[in-house]
PDB file of N, CA and C in Angstrom:
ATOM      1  N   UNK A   1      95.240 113.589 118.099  1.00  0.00           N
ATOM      2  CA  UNK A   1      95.931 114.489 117.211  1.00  0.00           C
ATOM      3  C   UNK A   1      97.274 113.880 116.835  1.00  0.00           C
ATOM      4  N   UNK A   2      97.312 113.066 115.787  1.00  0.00           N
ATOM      5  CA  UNK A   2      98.746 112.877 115.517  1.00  0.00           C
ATOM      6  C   UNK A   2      99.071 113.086 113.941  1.00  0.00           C
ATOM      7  N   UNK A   3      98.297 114.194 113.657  1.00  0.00           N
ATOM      8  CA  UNK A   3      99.145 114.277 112.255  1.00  0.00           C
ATOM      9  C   UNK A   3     100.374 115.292 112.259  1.00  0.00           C
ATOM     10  N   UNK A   4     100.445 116.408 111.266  1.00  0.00           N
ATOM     11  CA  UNK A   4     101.829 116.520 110.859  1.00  0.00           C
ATOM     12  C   UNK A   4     101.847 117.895 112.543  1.00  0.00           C
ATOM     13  N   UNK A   5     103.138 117.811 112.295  1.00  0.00           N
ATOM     14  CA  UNK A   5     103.872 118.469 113.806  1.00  0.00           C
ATOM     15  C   UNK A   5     104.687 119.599 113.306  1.00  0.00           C
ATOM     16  N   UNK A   6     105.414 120.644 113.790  1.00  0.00           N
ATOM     17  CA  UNK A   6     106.397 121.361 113.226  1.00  0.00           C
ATOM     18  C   UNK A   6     106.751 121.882 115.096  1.00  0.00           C
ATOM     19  N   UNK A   7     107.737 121.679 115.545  1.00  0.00           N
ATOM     20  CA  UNK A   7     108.442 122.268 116.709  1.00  0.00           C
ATOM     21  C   UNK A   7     107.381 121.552 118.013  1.00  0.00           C
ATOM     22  N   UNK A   8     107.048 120.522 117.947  1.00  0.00           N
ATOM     23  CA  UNK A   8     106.707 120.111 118.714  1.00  0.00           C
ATOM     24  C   UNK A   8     104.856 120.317 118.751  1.00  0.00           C
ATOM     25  N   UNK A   9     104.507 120.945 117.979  1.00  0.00           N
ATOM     26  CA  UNK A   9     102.883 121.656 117.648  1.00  0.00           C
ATOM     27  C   UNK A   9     102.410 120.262 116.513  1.00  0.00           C
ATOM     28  N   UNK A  10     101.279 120.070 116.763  1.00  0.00           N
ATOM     29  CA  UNK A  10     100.506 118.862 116.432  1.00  0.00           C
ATOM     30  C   UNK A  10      99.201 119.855 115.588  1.00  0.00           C
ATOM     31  N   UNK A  11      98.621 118.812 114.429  1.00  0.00           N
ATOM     32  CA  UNK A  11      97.640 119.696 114.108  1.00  0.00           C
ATOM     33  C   UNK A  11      96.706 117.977 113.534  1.00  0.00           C
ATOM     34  N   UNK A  12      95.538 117.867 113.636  1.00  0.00           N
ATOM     35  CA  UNK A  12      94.654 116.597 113.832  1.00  0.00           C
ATOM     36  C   UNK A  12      94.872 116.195 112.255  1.00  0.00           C
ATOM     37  N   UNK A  13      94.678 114.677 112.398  1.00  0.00           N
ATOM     38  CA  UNK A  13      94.974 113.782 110.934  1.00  0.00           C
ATOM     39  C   UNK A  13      93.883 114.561 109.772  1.00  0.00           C
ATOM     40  N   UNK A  14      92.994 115.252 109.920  1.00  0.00           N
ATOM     41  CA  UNK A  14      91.962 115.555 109.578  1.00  0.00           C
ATOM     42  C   UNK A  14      92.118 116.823 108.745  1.00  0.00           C
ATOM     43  N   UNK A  15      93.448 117.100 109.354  1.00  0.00           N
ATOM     44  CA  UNK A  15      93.520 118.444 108.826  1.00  0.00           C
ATOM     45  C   UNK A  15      93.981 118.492 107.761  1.00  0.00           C
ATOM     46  N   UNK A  16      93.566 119.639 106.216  1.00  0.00           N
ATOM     47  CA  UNK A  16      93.756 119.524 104.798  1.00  0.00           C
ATOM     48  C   UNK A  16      95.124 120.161 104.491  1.00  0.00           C
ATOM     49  N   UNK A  17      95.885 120.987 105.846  1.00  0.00           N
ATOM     50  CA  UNK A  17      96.952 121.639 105.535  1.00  0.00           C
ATOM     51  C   UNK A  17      97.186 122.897 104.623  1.00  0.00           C
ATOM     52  N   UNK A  18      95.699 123.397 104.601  1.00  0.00           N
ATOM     53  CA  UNK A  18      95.526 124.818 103.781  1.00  0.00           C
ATOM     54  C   UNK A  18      95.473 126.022 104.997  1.00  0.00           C
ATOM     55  N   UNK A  19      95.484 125.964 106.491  1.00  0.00           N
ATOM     56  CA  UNK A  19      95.849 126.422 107.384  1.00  0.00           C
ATOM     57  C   UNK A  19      94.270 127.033 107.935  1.00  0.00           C
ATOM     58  N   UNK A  20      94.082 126.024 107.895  1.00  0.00           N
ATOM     59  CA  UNK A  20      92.404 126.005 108.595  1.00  0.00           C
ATOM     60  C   UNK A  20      92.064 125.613 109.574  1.00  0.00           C
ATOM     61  N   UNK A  21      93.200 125.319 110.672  1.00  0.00           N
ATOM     62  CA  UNK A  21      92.887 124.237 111.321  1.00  0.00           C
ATOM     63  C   UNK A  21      93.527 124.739 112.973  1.00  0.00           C
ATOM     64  N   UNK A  22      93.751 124.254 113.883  1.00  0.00           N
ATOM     65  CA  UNK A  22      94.467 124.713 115.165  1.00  0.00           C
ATOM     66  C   UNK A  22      95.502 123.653 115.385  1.00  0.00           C
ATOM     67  N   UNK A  23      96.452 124.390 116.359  1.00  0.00           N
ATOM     68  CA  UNK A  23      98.004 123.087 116.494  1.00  0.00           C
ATOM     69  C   UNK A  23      97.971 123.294 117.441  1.00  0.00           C
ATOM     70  N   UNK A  24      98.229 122.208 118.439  1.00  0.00           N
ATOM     71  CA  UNK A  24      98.336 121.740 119.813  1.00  0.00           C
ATOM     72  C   UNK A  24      99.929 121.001 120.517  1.00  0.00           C
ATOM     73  N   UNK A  25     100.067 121.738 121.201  1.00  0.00           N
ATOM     74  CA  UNK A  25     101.303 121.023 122.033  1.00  0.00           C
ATOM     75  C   UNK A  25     101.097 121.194 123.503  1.00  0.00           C
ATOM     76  N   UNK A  26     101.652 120.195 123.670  1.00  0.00           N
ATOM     77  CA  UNK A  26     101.754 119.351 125.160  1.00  0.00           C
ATOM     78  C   UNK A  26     103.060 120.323 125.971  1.00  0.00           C
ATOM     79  N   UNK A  27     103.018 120.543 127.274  1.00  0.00           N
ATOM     80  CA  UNK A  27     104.047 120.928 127.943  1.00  0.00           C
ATOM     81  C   UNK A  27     103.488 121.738 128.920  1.00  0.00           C
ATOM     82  N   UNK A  28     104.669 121.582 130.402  1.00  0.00           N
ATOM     83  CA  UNK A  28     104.498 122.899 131.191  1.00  0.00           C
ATOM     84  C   UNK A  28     102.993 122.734 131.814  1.00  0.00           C
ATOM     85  N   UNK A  29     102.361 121.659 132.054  1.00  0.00           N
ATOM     86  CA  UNK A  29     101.067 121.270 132.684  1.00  0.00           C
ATOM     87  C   UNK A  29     100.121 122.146 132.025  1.00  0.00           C
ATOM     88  N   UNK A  30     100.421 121.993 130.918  1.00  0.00           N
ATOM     89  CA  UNK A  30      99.350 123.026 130.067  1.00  0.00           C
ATOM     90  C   UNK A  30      99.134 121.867 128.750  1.00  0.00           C
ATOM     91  N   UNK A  31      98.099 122.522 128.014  1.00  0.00           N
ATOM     92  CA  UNK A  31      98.050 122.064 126.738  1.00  0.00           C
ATOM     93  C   UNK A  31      97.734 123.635 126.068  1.00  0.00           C
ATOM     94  N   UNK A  32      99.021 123.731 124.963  1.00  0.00           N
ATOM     95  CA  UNK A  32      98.521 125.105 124.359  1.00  0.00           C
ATOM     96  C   UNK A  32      97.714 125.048 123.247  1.00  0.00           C
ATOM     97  N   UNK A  33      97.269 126.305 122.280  1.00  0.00           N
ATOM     98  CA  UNK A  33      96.420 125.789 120.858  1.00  0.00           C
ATOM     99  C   UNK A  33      96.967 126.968 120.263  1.00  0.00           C
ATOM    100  N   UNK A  34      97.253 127.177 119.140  1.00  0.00           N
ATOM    101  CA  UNK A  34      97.171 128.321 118.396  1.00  0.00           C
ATOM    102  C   UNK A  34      96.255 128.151 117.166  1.00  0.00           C
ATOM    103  N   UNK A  35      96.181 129.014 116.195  1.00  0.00           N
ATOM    104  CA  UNK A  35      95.822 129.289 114.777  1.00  0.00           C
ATOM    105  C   UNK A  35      97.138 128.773 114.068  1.00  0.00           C
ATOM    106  N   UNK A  36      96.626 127.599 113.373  1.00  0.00           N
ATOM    107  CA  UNK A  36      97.794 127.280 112.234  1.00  0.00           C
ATOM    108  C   UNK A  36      97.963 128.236 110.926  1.00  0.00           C
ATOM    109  N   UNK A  37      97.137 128.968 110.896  1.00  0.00           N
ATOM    110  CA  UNK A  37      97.368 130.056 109.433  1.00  0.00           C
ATOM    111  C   UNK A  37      98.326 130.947 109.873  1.00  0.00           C
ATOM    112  N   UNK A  38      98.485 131.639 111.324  1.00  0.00           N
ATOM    113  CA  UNK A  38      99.527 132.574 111.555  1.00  0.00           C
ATOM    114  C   UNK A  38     100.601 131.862 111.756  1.00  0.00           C
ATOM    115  N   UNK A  39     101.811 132.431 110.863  1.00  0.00           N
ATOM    116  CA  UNK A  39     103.066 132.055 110.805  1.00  0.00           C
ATOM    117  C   UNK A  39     104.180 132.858 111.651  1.00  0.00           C
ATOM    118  N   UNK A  40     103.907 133.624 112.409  1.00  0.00           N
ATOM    119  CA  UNK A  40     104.473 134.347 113.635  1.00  0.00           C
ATOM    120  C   UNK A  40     104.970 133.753 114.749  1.00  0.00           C
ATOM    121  N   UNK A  41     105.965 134.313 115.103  1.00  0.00           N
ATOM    122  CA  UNK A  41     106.240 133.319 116.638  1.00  0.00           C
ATOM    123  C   UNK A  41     105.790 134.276 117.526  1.00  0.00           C
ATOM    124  N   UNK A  42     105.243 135.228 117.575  1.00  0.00           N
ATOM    125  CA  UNK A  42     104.624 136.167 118.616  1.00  0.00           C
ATOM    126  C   UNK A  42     103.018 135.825 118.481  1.00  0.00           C
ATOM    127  N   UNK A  43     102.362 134.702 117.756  1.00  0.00           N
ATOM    128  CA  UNK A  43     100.887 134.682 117.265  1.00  0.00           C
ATOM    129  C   UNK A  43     100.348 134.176 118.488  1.00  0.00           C
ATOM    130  N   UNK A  44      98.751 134.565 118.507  1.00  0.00           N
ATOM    131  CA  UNK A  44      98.653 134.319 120.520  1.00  0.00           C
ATOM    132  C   UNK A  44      98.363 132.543 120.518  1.00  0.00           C
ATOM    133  N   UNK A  45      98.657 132.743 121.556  1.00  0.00           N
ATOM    134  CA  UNK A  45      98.324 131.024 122.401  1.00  0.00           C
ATOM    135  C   UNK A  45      97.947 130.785 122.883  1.00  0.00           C
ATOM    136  N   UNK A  46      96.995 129.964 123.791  1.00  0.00           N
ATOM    137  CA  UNK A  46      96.038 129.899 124.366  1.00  0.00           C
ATOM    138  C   UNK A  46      96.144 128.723 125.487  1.00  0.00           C
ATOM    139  N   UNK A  47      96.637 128.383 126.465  1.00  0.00           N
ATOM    140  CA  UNK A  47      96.728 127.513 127.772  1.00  0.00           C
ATOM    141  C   UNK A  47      96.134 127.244 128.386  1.00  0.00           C
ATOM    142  N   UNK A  48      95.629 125.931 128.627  1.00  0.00           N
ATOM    143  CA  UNK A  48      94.376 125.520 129.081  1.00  0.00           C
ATOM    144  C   UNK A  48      95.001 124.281 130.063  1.00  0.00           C
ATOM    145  N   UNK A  49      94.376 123.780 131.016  1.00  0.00           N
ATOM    146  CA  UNK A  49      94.930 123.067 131.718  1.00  0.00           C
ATOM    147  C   UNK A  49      94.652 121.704 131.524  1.00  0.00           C
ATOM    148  N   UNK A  50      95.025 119.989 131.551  1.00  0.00           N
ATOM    149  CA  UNK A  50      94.978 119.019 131.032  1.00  0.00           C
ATOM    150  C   UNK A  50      93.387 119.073 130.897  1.00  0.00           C
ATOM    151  N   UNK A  51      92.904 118.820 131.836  1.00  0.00           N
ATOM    152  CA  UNK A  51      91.503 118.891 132.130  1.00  0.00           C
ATOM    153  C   UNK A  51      90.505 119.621 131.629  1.00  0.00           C
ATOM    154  N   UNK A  52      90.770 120.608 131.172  1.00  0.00           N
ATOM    155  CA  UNK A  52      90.079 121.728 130.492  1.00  0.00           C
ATOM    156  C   UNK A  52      89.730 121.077 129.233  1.00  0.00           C
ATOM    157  N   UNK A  53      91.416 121.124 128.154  1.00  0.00           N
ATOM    158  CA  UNK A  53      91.223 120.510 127.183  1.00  0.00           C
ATOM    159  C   UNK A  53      90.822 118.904 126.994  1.00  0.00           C
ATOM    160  N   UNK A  54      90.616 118.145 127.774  1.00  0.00           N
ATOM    161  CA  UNK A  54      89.575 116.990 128.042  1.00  0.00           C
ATOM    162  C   UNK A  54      88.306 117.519 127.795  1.00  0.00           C
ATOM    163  N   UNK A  55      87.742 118.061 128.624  1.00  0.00           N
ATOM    164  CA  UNK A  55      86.202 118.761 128.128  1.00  0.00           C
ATOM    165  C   UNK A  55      85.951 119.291 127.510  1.00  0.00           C
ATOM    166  N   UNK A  56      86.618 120.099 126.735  1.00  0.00           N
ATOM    167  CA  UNK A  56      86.844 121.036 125.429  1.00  0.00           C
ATOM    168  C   UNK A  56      86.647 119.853 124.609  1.00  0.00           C
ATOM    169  N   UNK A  57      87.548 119.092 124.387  1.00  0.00           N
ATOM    170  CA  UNK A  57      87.231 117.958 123.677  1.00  0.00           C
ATOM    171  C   UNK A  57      85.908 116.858 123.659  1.00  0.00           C
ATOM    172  N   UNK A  58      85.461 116.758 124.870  1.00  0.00           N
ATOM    173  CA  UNK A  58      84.115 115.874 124.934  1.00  0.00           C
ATOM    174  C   UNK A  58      82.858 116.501 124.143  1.00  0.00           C
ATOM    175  N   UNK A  59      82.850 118.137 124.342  1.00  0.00           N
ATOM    176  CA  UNK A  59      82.216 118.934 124.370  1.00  0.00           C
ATOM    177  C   UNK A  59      82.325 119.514 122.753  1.00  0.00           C
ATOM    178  N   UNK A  60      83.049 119.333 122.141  1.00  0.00           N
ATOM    179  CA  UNK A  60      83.404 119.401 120.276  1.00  0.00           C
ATOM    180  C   UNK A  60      82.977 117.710 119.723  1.00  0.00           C
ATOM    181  N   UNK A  61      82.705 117.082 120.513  1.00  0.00           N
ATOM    182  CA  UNK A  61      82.588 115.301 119.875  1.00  0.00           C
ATOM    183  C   UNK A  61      81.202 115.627 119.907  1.00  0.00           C
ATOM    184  N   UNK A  62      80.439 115.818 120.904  1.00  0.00           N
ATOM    185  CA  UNK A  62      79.146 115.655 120.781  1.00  0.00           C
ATOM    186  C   UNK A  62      77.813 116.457 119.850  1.00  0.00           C
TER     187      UNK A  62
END
């Protein structure tokens, strides 16, 4: 995931930027995700632990 960022939130090179997509940041032995269409700072988040989102990820490739 290294395309565009805003406050530290990452959203994948892939993404068209019409807010379709999920943003990811690193921190706090977590990896969080939100919905990039909600523009809220109260919008939910979702914390998953390094490992989690490793398999989350193997598990969306295949």
């Amino acid at each position: 995931m290294s395309g565009g960022h805003r406050g530290g939130w990452f959203t994948s090179t892939r993404s068209s930027g019409v807010g379709s997509c999920v943003e990811v940041r690193f921190g706090a032995g977590l990896v969080f995700v939100r919905d990039s269409k909600d523009e809220r700072d109260s919008r939910p988040v979702i914390g998953v632990p390094p490992g989690g989102w490793v398999s989350f990820l193997d598990s969306v490739r295949r």
